[in-house]
Tab-separated table of C-alpha atoms and ligand atoms in Angstrom:
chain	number	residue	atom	x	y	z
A	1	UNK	CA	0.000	0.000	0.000
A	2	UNK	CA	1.035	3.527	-0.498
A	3	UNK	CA	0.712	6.370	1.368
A	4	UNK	CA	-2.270	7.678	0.670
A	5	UNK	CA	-3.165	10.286	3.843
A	6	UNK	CA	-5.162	13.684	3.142
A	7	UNK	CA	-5.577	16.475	5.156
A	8	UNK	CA	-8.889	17.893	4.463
A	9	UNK	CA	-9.148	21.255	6.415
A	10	UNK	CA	-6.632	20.374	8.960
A	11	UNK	CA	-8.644	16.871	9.698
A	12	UNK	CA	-6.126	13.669	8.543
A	13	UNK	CA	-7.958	11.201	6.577
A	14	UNK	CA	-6.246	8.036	6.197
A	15	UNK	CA	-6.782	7.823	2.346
A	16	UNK	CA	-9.168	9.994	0.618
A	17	UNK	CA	-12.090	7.831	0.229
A	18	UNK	CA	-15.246	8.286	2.733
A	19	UNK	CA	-18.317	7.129	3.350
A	20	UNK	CA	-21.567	9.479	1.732
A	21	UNK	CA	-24.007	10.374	4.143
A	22	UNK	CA	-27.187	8.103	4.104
A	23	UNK	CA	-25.453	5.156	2.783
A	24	UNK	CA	-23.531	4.041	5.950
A	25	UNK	CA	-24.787	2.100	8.721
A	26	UNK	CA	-22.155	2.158	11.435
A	27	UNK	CA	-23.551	-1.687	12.724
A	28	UNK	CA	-24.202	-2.912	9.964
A	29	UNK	CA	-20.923	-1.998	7.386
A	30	UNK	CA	-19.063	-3.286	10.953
A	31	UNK	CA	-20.009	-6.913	9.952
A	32	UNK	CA	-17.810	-6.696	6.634
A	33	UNK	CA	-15.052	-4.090	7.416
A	34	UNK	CA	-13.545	-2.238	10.080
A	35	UNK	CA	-15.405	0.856	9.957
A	36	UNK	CA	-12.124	2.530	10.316
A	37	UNK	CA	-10.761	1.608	7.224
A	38	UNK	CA	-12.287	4.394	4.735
A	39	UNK	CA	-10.564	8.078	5.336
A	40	UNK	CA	-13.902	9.322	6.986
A	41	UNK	CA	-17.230	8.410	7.385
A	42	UNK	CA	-19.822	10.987	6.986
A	43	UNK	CA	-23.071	10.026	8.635
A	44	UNK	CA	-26.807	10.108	8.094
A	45	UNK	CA	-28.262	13.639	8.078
A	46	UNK	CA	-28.956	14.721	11.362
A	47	UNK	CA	-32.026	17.580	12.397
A	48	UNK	CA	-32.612	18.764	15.646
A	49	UNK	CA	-35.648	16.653	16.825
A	50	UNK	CA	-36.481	13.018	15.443
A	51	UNK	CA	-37.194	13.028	11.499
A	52	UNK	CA	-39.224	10.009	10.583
A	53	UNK	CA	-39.175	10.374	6.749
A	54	UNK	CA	-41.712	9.989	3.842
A	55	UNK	CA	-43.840	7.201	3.137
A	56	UNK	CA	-42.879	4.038	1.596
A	57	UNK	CA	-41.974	2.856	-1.052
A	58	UNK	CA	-38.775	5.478	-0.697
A	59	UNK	CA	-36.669	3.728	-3.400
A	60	UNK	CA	-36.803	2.465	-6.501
A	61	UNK	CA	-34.296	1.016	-9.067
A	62	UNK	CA	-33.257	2.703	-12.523
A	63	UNK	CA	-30.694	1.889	-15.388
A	64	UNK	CA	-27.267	2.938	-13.945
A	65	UNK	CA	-28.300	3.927	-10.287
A	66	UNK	CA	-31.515	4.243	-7.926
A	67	UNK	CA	-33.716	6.597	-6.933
A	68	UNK	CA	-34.358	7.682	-3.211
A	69	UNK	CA	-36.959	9.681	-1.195
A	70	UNK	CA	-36.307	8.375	2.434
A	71	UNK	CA	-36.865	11.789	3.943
A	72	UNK	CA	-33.983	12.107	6.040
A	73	UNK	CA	-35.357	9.754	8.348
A	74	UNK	CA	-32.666	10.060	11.611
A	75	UNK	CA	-33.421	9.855	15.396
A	76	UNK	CA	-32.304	13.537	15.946
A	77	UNK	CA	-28.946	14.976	17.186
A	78	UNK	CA	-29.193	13.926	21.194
A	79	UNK	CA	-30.043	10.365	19.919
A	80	UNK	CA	-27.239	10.547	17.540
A	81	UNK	CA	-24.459	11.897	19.810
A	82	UNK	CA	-25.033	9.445	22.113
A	83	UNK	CA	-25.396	6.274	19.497
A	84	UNK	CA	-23.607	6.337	16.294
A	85	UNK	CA	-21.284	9.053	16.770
A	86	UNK	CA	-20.362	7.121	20.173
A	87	UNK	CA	-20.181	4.067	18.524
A	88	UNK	CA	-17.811	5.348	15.382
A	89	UNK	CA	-15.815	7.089	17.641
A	90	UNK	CA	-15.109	4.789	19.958
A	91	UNK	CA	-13.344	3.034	17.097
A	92	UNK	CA	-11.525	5.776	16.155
A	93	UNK	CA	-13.172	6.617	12.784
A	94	UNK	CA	-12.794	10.066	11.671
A	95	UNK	CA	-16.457	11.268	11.759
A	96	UNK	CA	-18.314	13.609	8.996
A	97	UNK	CA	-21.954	14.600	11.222
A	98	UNK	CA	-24.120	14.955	8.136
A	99	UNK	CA	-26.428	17.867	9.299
A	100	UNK	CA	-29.968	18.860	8.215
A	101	UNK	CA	-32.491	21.120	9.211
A	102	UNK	CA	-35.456	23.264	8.277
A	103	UNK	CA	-34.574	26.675	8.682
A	104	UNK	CA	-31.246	28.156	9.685
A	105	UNK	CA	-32.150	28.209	13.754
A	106	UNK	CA	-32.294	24.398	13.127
A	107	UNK	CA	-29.163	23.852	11.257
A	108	UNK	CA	-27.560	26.249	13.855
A	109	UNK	CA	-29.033	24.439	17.225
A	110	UNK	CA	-27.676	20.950	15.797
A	111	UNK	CA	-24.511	22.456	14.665
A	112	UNK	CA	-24.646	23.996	18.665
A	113	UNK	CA	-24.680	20.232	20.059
A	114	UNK	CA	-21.959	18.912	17.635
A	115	UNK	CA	-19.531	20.953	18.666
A	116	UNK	CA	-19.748	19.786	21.845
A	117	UNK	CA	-18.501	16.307	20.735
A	118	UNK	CA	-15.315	15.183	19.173
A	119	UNK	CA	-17.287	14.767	15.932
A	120	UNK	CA	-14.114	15.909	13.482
A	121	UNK	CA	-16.521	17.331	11.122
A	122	UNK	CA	-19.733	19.221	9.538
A	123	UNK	CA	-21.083	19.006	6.529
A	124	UNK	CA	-24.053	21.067	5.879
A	125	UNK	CA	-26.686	19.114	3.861
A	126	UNK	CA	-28.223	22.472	1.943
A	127	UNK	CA	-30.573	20.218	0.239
A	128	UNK	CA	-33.533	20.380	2.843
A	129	UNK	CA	-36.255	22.223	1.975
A	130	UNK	CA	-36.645	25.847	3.743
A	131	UNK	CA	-39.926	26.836	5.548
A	132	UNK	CA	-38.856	30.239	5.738
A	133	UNK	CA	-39.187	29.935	2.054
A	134	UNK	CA	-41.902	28.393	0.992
A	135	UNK	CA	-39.933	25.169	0.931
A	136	UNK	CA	-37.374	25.957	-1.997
A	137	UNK	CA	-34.366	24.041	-0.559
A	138	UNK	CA	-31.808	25.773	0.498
A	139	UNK	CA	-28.980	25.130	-1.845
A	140	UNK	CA	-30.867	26.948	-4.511
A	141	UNK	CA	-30.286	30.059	-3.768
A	142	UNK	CA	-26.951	31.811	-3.362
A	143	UNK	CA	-27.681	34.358	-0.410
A	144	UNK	CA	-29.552	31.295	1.904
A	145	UNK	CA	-26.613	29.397	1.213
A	146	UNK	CA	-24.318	32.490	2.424
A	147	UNK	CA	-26.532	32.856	4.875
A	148	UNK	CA	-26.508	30.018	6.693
A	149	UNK	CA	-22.807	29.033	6.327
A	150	UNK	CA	-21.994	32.714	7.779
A	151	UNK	CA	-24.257	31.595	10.780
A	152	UNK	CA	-22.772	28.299	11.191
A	153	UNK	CA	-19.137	29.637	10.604
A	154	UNK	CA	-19.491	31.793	13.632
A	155	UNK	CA	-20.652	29.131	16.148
A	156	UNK	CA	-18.197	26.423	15.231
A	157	UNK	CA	-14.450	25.657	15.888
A	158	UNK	CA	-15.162	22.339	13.743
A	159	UNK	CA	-14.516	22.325	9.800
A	160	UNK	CA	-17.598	23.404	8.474
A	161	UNK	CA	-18.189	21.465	4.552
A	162	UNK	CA	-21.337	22.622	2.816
A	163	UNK	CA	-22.298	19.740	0.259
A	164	UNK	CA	-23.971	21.184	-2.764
A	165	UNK	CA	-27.036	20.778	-4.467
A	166	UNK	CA	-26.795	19.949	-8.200
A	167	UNK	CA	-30.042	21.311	-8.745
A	168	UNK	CA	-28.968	24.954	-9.436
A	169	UNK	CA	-28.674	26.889	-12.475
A	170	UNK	CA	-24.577	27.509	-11.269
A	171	UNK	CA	-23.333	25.318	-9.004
A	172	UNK	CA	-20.213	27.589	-9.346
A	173	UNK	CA	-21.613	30.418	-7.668
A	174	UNK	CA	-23.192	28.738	-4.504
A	175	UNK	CA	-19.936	26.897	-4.308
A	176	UNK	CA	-18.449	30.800	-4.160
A	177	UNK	CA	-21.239	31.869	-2.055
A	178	UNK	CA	-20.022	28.623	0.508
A	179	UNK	CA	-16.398	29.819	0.056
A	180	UNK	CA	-16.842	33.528	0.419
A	181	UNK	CA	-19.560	32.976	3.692
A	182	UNK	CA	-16.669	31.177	5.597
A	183	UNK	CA	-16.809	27.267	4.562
A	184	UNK	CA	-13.869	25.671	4.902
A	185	UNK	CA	-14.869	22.902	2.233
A	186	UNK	CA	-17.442	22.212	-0.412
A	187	UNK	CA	-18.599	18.840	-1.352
A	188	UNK	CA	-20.941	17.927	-4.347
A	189	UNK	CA	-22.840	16.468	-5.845
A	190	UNK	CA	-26.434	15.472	-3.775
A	191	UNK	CA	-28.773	13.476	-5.812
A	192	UNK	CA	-30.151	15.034	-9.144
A	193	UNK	CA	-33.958	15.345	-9.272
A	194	UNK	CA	-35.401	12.087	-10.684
A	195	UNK	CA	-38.791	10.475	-11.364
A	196	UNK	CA	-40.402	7.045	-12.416
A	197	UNK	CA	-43.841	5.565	-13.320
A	198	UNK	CA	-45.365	2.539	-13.116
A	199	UNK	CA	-46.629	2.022	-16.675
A	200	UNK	CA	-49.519	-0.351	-15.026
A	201	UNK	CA	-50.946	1.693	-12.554
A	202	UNK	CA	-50.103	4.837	-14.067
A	203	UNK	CA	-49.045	6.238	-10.850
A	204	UNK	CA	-45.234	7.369	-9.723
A	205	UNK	CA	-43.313	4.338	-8.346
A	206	UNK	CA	-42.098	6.549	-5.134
A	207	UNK	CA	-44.954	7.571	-2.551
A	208	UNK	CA	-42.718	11.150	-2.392
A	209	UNK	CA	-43.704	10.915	-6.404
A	210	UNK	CA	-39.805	12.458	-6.958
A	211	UNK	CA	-36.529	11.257	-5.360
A	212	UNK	CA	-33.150	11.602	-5.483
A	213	UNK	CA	-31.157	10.015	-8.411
A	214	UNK	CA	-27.520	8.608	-7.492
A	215	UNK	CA	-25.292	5.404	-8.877
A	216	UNK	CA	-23.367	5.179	-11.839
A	217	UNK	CA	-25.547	7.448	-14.379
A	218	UNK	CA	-24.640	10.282	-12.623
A	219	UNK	CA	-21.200	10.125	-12.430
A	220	UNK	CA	-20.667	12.238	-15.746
A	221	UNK	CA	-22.709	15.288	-14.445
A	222	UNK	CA	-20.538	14.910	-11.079
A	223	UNK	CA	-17.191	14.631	-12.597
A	224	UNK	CA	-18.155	17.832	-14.477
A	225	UNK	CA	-19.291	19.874	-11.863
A	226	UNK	CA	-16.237	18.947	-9.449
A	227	UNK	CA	-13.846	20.420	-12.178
A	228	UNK	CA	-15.729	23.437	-12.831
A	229	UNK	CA	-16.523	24.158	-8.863
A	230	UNK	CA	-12.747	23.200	-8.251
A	231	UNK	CA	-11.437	25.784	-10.652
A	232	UNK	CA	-13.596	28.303	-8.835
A	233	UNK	CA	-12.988	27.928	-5.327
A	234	UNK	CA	-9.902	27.866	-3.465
A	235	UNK	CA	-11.109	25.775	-0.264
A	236	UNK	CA	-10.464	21.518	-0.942
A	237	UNK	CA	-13.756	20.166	-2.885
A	238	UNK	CA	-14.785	16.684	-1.703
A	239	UNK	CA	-16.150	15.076	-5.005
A	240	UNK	CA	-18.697	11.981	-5.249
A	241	UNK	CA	-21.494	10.918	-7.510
A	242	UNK	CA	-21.719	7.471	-8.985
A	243	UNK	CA	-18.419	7.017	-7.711
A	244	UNK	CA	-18.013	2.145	-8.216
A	245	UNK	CA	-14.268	1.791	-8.564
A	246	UNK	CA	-11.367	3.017	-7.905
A	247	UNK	CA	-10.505	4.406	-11.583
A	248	UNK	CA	-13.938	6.027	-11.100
A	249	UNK	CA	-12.622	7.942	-7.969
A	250	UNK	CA	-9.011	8.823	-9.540
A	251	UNK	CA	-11.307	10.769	-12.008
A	252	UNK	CA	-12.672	13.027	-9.561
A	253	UNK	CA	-9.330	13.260	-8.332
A	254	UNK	CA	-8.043	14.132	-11.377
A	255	UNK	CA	-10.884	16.523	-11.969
A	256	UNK	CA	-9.786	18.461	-9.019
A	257	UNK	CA	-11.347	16.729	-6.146
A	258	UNK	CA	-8.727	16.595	-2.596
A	259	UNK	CA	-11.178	13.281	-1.685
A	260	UNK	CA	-14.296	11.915	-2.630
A	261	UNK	CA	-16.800	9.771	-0.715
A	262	UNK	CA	-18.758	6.961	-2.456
A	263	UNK	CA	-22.666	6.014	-1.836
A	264	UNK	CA	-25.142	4.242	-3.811
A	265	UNK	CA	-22.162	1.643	-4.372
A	266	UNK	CA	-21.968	0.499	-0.477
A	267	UNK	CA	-25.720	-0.188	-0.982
A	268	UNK	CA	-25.689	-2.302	-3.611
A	269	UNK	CA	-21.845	-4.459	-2.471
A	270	UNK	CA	-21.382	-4.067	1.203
A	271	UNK	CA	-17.592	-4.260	0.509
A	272	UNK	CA	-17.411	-1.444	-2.252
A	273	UNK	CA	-15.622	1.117	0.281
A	274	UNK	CA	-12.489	-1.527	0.953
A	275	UNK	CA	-12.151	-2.729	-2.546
A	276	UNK	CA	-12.306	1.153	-3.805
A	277	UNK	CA	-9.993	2.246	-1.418
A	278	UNK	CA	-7.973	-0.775	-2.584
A	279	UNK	CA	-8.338	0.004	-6.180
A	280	UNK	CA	-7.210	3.593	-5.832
A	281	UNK	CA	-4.420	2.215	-4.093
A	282	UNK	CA	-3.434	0.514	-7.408
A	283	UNK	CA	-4.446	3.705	-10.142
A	284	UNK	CA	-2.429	6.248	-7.689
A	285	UNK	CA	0.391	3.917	-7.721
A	286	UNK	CA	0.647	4.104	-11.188
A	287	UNK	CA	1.036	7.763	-11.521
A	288	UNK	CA	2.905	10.099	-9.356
A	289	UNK	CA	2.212	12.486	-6.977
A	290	UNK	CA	2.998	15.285	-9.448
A	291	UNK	CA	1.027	13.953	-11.701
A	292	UNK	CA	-2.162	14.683	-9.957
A	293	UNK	CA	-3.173	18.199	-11.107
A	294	UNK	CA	-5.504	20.056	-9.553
A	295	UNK	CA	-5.252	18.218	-5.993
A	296	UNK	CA	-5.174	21.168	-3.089
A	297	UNK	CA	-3.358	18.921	-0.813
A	298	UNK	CA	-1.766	16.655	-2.079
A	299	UNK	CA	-0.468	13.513	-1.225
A	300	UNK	CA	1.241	12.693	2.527
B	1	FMN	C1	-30.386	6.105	0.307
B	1	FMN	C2	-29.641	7.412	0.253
B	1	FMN	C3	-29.686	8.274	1.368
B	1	FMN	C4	-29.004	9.512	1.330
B	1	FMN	N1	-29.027	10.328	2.441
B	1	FMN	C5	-28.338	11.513	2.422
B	1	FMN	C6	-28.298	12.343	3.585
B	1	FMN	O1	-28.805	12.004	4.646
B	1	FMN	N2	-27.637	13.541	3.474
B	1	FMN	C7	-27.000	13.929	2.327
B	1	FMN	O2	-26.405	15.022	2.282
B	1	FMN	N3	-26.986	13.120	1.223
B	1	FMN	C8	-27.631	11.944	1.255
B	1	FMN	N4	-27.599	11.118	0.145
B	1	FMN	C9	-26.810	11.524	-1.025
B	1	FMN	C10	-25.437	10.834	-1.033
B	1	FMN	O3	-24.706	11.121	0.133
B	1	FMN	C11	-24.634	11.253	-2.310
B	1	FMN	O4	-24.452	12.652	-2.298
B	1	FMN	C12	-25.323	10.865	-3.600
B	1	FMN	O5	-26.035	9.660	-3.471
B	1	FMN	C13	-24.341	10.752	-4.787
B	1	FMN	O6	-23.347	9.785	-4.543
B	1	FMN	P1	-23.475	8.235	-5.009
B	1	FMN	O7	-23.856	8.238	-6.454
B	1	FMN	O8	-22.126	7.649	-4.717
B	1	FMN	O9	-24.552	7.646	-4.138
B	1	FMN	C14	-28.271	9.890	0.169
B	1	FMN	C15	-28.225	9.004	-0.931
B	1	FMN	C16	-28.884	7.782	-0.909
B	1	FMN	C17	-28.788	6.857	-2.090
């Protein structure tokens, strides 16, 4: 193996491969690998109070990846801090909390509570849809996102990462709106709008009628926004998105990404995260550090 340690905002990741939020279940991923093994782990989206998601069915298969409406469905922070996080960090795993909320005075109160912990880091989920707004999410707009990062920023000694919608006209300029509000990192992509029906009934196949698309088909539309957002900002960009192998993660590397983390592939093999991490091993090996353009920290 080489030596494949980050530093992502002063945090040192192992390697550069984590876990996405949603897709890792601290118990469960335990029975195949030591949860310590991937660079960080970034958890389930956490709100303030207990979410309990939308109704079923929440996911549903498509060519190249899946589709997911689960909701967000957590226990809420107090539940969380005690539980998972105690769980991960008992073992040492460098933690990503995964945090969602509302409106800003929710993101803010969990943000509040994590910093209590030794949770190494936040990432802002600026997907969630905003009451104060009629429900547009967050991430849409340039001056919410600003907003609340410029809140969060000030309450915080933790890294604060604000993972990015792709559902924007310019992902570029909430990336700069992240940057310029204080975030020490951006990380993209979240899922991209998707929709099926069942031909029979004639009725969507999700009971939330639209869910998030993620797996291999949108890996493309990832790859290009990590370039373009990491030729924008100057903070490290944590890339993911379809991300299977470890060739597929060297290209977000090589499109500018410091680290990626990988999702919808732990769903479907349970072992994805140590054979990626494994894989990379072998593509970085066969270039040199020099080689990798566009990485802001580099390797060691
Ligand atoms: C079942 C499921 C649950 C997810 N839950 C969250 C979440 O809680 N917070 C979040 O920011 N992203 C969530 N995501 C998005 C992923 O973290 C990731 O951004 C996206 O799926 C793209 O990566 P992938 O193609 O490797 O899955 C979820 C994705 C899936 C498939």
């Amino acid at each position: 193996m080489i030596d494949m340690r980050v530093d992502i905002c002063g945090v040192k990741w192992k390697n550069p491969v984590a876990a996405a939020a949603g897709t890792f279940v601290a118990a469960e991923s335990g029975k195949y690998y030591d949860p310590n093994l991937p660079g960080a782990v970034t958890t389930k989206g956490v709100s303030l109070a207990p979410w309990p998601g939308n109704p079923t069915p929440r996911v549903a298969e498509t060519y190249g990846g899946m589709l997911n409406a689960v909701g967000l469905e957590n226990p809420g922070v107090d539940a969380y801090i005690s539980g998972e996080l105690k769980y991960l960090k008992e073992r040492g795993v460098t933690v990503i909390a995964n945090v969602a909320g509302h409106s800003a005075d929710e993101y803010c109160a969990v943000v509040r509570k994590l910093s209590e912990t030794d949770v190494d880091m936040l990432e802002l989920n600026v997907s969630c849809p905003n009451v104060a707004a009629g429900g547009m999410a967050f991430g849409v707009d340039r001056n919410a996102v600003g907003e609340l990062t410029g809140r969060v920023r000030k309450l915080t000694d933790k890294p604060v990462i604000v993972k990015l919608s792709p559902n924007v006209t310019d992902i570029c300029d909430i990336a700069a709106a992240a940057e310029d509000a204080g975030a020490d990192a951006v990380s993209l992509i979240n899922t991209l709008v998707g929709m099926r029906i069942d031909i029979r009934s004639g009725k969507p196949v999700l009971a939330n009628v639209t869910g998030g698309l993620s797996g291999p088909a949108v890996k493309p539309v990832a790859v290009a926004m990590v370039y373009r957002v990491a030729k924008r900002v100057r903070i490290p960009v944590i890339g993911m998105g379809g991300i299977m192998t470890g060739a597929d993660a060297m290209e977000f590397l090589l499109a500018g990404a410091s680290a990626v983390e990988v999702g919808t592939a732990a769903l479907l093999d349970p072992n994805a995260l140590p054979r990626i991490i494994e894989e990379l091993d072998v593509c970085v090996a066969g270039r040199s550090a020099a080689q990798i353009h566009g990485s802001k920290t580099g390797w060691g």
